[in-house]
Short mmCIF file of C-alpha atoms in Angstrom, two decimals:
data_model
loop_
_atom_site.label_atom_id
_atom_site.label_comp_id
_atom_site.label_asym_id
_atom_site.label_seq_id
_atom_site.Cartn_x
_atom_site.Cartn_y
_atom_site.Cartn_z
CA UNK S 1 128.32 67.03 134.43
CA UNK S 2 128.55 63.17 134.86
CA UNK S 3 126.23 60.48 134.96
CA UNK S 4 126.72 58.35 138.30
CA UNK S 5 127.33 54.77 137.58
CA UNK S 6 125.38 53.50 140.61
CA UNK S 7 122.37 51.18 139.75
CA UNK S 8 120.30 48.26 141.32
CA UNK S 9 120.80 44.82 139.42
CA UNK S 10 118.14 43.03 137.11
CA UNK S 11 114.97 41.88 138.35
CA UNK S 12 114.89 38.31 139.56
CA UNK S 13 112.65 35.57 140.76
CA UNK S 14 112.13 33.07 143.97
CA UNK S 15 110.21 30.40 145.20
CA UNK S 16 108.11 31.27 148.34
CA UNK S 17 109.87 30.13 151.23
CA UNK S 18 113.37 30.34 149.39
CA UNK S 19 115.78 33.07 149.25
CA UNK S 20 117.28 34.81 146.35
CA UNK S 21 120.39 37.15 146.23
CA UNK S 22 119.71 40.69 144.99
CA UNK S 23 122.58 43.40 144.23
CA UNK S 24 123.19 47.00 143.50
CA UNK S 25 126.59 48.38 142.45
CA UNK S 26 128.37 51.64 142.14
CA UNK S 27 127.66 53.29 145.55
CA UNK S 28 129.50 53.64 148.92
CA UNK S 29 126.51 53.05 150.84
CA UNK S 30 123.22 51.27 150.50
CA UNK S 31 119.73 51.53 151.98
CA UNK S 32 117.29 49.08 150.75
CA UNK S 33 113.40 49.18 151.60
CA UNK S 34 111.41 47.45 152.40
CA UNK S 35 113.81 45.71 154.90
CA UNK S 36 111.60 43.07 156.56
CA UNK S 37 112.35 40.44 154.15
CA UNK S 38 116.02 41.27 153.56
CA UNK S 39 119.26 39.78 155.78
CA UNK S 40 120.87 43.00 155.88
CA UNK S 41 119.33 46.27 154.18
CA UNK S 42 122.53 48.22 154.20
CA UNK S 43 124.66 46.32 152.00
CA UNK S 44 125.25 45.86 148.28
CA UNK S 45 124.21 42.38 148.02
CA UNK S 46 121.46 41.41 150.45
CA UNK S 47 119.63 38.07 150.63
CA UNK S 48 115.94 38.49 150.01
CA UNK S 49 113.20 36.03 151.06
CA UNK S 50 110.03 37.75 150.02
CA UNK S 51 106.57 35.87 150.56
CA UNK S 52 104.91 38.01 147.74
CA UNK S 53 106.14 39.77 144.63
CA UNK S 54 108.05 42.78 145.68
CA UNK S 55 110.07 45.67 144.54
CA UNK S 56 112.98 46.89 146.46
CA UNK S 57 114.11 50.21 146.25
CA UNK S 58 117.77 50.89 146.91
CA UNK S 59 119.23 54.40 147.91
CA UNK S 60 123.04 54.86 146.99
CA UNK S 61 125.36 57.50 147.92
CA UNK S 62 128.16 57.96 145.20
CA UNK S 63 132.11 58.43 145.27
CA UNK S 64 131.09 61.85 143.48
CA UNK S 65 128.85 62.81 146.27
CA UNK S 66 125.70 61.89 144.45
CA UNK S 67 122.61 60.25 145.65
CA UNK S 68 121.08 57.60 143.28
CA UNK S 69 117.59 55.75 143.78
CA UNK S 70 117.04 52.72 141.74
CA UNK S 71 114.75 49.72 142.23
CA UNK S 72 114.25 45.89 141.24
CA UNK S 73 111.59 43.47 141.43
CA UNK S 74 111.54 40.11 142.89
CA UNK S 75 108.79 38.00 141.40
CA UNK S 76 107.59 35.54 144.02
CA UNK S 77 106.21 32.09 143.00
CA UNK S 78 103.86 29.89 145.01
CA UNK S 79 104.50 26.79 143.12
CA UNK S 80 106.02 25.49 139.85
CA UNK S 81 103.67 26.19 136.66
CA UNK S 82 100.39 24.73 136.27
CA UNK S 83 98.78 23.16 133.65
CA UNK S 84 96.20 25.65 132.41
CA UNK S 85 95.87 24.98 128.48
CA UNK S 86 92.84 23.81 127.15
CA UNK S 87 91.74 21.76 123.86
CA UNK S 88 89.69 23.84 121.78
CA UNK S 89 88.13 23.78 118.41
CA UNK S 90 87.97 26.69 115.66
CA UNK S 91 86.77 27.28 112.23
CA UNK S 92 89.28 26.41 109.42
CA UNK S 93 91.24 29.49 108.65
CA UNK S 94 90.58 31.35 111.91
CA UNK S 95 93.12 31.87 114.68
CA UNK S 96 93.32 31.35 118.58
CA UNK S 97 95.19 32.60 121.48
CA UNK S 98 96.72 30.05 123.69
CA UNK S 99 97.54 31.47 127.25
CA UNK S 100 99.98 29.47 129.43
CA UNK S 101 100.34 29.80 133.07
CA UNK S 102 102.67 32.36 134.61
CA UNK S 103 106.40 31.80 134.25
CA UNK S 104 109.91 33.18 133.61
CA UNK S 105 110.49 31.36 130.43
CA UNK S 106 108.35 29.79 127.96
CA UNK S 107 109.39 27.45 125.02
CA UNK S 108 106.67 26.54 122.54
CA UNK S 109 107.65 23.39 120.35
CA UNK S 110 107.62 24.27 116.44
CA UNK S 111 104.31 23.37 114.85
CA UNK S 112 101.88 24.26 112.27
CA UNK S 113 100.76 27.74 112.50
CA UNK S 114 102.78 29.22 115.31
CA UNK S 115 105.35 31.68 114.71
CA UNK S 116 106.33 33.37 117.92
CA UNK S 117 107.99 30.66 120.33
CA UNK S 118 108.91 32.45 123.58
CA UNK S 119 106.07 33.92 124.82
CA UNK S 120 103.28 33.31 127.17
CA UNK S 121 100.25 33.71 124.92
CA UNK S 122 100.91 32.97 121.24
CA UNK S 123 98.32 33.20 118.52
CA UNK S 124 97.97 30.29 116.33
CA UNK S 125 96.74 29.58 112.91
CA UNK S 126 96.89 26.04 112.36
CA UNK S 127 96.02 24.73 108.70
CA UNK S 128 95.19 21.05 110.29
CA UNK S 129 94.28 19.78 113.76
CA UNK S 130 97.50 20.37 115.71
CA UNK S 131 98.85 19.87 119.01
CA UNK S 132 100.68 22.54 120.65
CA UNK S 133 103.11 22.10 123.49
CA UNK S 134 104.93 24.42 125.63
CA UNK S 135 107.81 24.11 128.06
CA UNK S 136 107.64 26.50 131.04
CA UNK S 137 109.91 27.22 133.84
CA UNK S 138 109.73 29.47 137.07
CA UNK S 139 111.62 29.58 140.10
CA UNK S 140 109.78 26.63 141.69
CA UNK S 141 110.31 24.31 138.61
CA UNK S 142 109.72 23.19 135.26
CA UNK S 143 106.23 22.11 133.54
CA UNK S 144 105.28 20.67 130.12
CA UNK S 145 101.66 21.88 129.04
CA UNK S 146 99.57 21.15 125.89
CA UNK S 147 96.79 22.11 124.07
CA UNK S 148 95.07 20.30 120.83
CA UNK S 149 93.52 22.81 118.39
CA UNK S 150 91.03 21.00 116.12
CA UNK S 151 89.47 22.34 113.11
CA UNK S 152 86.14 22.54 111.51
CA UNK S 153 85.81 22.24 107.64
CA UNK S 154 82.75 23.67 106.34
CA UNK S 155 82.08 22.35 102.54
CA UNK S 156 79.22 24.18 101.04
CA UNK S 157 77.48 22.79 97.73
CA UNK S 158 74.67 24.38 95.71
CA UNK S 159 72.83 23.15 92.78
CA UNK S 160 71.57 23.36 90.07
CA UNK S 161 72.97 25.51 87.61
CA UNK S 162 70.11 25.46 84.95
CA UNK S 163 68.07 27.24 81.97
CA UNK S 164 64.38 27.67 82.70
CA UNK S 165 61.67 29.61 81.11
CA UNK S 166 60.64 32.96 82.52
CA UNK S 167 58.24 32.50 85.23
CA UNK S 168 58.74 28.98 85.75
CA UNK S 169 60.16 28.25 89.16
CA UNK S 170 63.14 25.94 89.95
CA UNK S 171 64.06 24.30 93.37
CA UNK S 172 67.24 25.22 94.68
CA UNK S 173 69.41 23.08 97.17
CA UNK S 174 72.23 23.58 99.35
CA UNK S 175 74.19 21.44 101.90
CA UNK S 176 77.20 21.46 104.31
CA UNK S 177 75.80 23.15 107.20
CA UNK S 178 72.83 23.88 109.77
CA UNK S 179 72.07 27.34 108.82
CA UNK S 180 71.62 28.65 105.07
CA UNK S 181 71.53 32.39 103.87
CA UNK S 182 70.76 32.87 100.08
CA UNK S 183 71.46 36.28 98.46
CA UNK S 184 70.05 38.22 96.60
CA UNK S 185 66.64 37.53 97.89
CA UNK S 186 64.53 38.37 94.89
CA UNK S 187 62.69 35.79 93.30
CA UNK S 188 63.14 33.22 96.15
CA UNK S 189 60.40 31.61 98.21
CA UNK S 190 62.53 31.88 101.22
CA UNK S 191 66.07 32.78 101.98
CA UNK S 192 66.96 31.17 104.87
CA UNK S 193 66.43 27.36 104.12
CA UNK S 194 68.12 25.01 102.24
CA UNK S 195 66.08 24.38 99.30
CA UNK S 196 63.91 27.56 98.39
CA UNK S 197 61.99 27.71 95.13
CA UNK S 198 63.57 30.34 92.78
CA UNK S 199 61.45 32.48 90.01
CA UNK S 200 64.42 35.02 89.10
CA UNK S 201 63.35 37.90 87.05
CA UNK S 202 66.48 37.94 84.99
CA UNK S 203 69.56 35.79 84.50
CA UNK S 204 70.81 35.51 88.28
CA UNK S 205 73.72 34.15 90.18
CA UNK S 206 72.34 33.04 93.73
CA UNK S 207 74.85 32.74 96.60
CA UNK S 208 74.25 30.70 99.65
CA UNK S 209 76.37 30.90 102.90
CA UNK S 210 76.31 27.65 104.64
CA UNK S 211 77.14 27.91 108.18
CA UNK S 212 77.34 25.36 111.37
CA UNK S 213 76.30 25.70 115.16
CA UNK S 214 79.80 27.02 115.82
CA UNK S 215 79.45 29.87 113.31
CA UNK S 216 81.87 28.26 110.93
CA UNK S 217 80.87 29.25 107.26
CA UNK S 218 81.42 28.79 103.61
CA UNK S 219 79.73 29.72 100.46
CA UNK S 220 78.41 28.07 97.09
CA UNK S 221 76.61 29.69 94.18
CA UNK S 222 74.23 28.56 91.41
CA UNK S 223 73.44 30.22 88.09
CA UNK S 224 69.99 30.51 86.84
CA UNK S 225 69.40 31.55 83.34
CA UNK S 226 66.15 32.35 81.63
CA UNK S 227 65.61 31.11 78.39
CA UNK S 228 64.53 33.91 75.52
CA UNK S 229 60.75 34.45 75.05
CA UNK S 230 59.80 32.72 71.84
CA UNK S 231 59.00 34.81 68.67
CA UNK S 232 55.65 33.62 67.43
CA UNK S 233 54.21 34.42 63.80
CA UNK S 234 50.90 33.56 62.22
CA UNK S 235 51.96 34.97 58.87
CA UNK S 236 50.07 37.73 56.76
CA UNK S 237 46.29 38.26 56.94
CA UNK S 238 44.40 36.52 54.08
CA UNK S 239 41.42 37.73 52.18
CA UNK S 240 38.92 34.88 51.57
#
């Protein structure tokens, strides 16, 4: 037993209205389908002029008397790549996927937060506002596209760390966002405002999650400690 060496060539691409050569090898005769967009469907290296992406199937007879069927695809492009990337804004510490237009090759410029430079749709994780640039090429020509990824930094603050008498309320405060969520809720007059009153039953660390309208968030903490109850003594009883 042996494996016939006949095979179709690699996939390729073409700009619509232009032509591209395709090939197969290892056979003594060739029959390509579909034949309508080929100049000669019975030779090893026909010229293809497809108006849409087309998979060509070639049937080959080999010198060993075998019949081999193989295929290749010609990707048809109507125009050079288009600028489709959009600027965006994300929370600091998050990632976003950038998706460039369809092309044959991609070359992203080196930048903060991007590690894969030869794909259509990299995921980027910038640590600072960053401009991402990509060079694209298809059979119709090249294009350079770009997207600016801005970051939202949330800086949460909360106050005061303090010592209070049991049962005496203290007003807490937080800043840095538009929405607030305090935990634990025990002892708070409200847990979704910036400045609740706190009357904790024991020493308590309150954590507040501060967020904005984009959903970006950060946390801060305050520690409320209770003074011990005083020990009161009136002395011994006296007989008078």
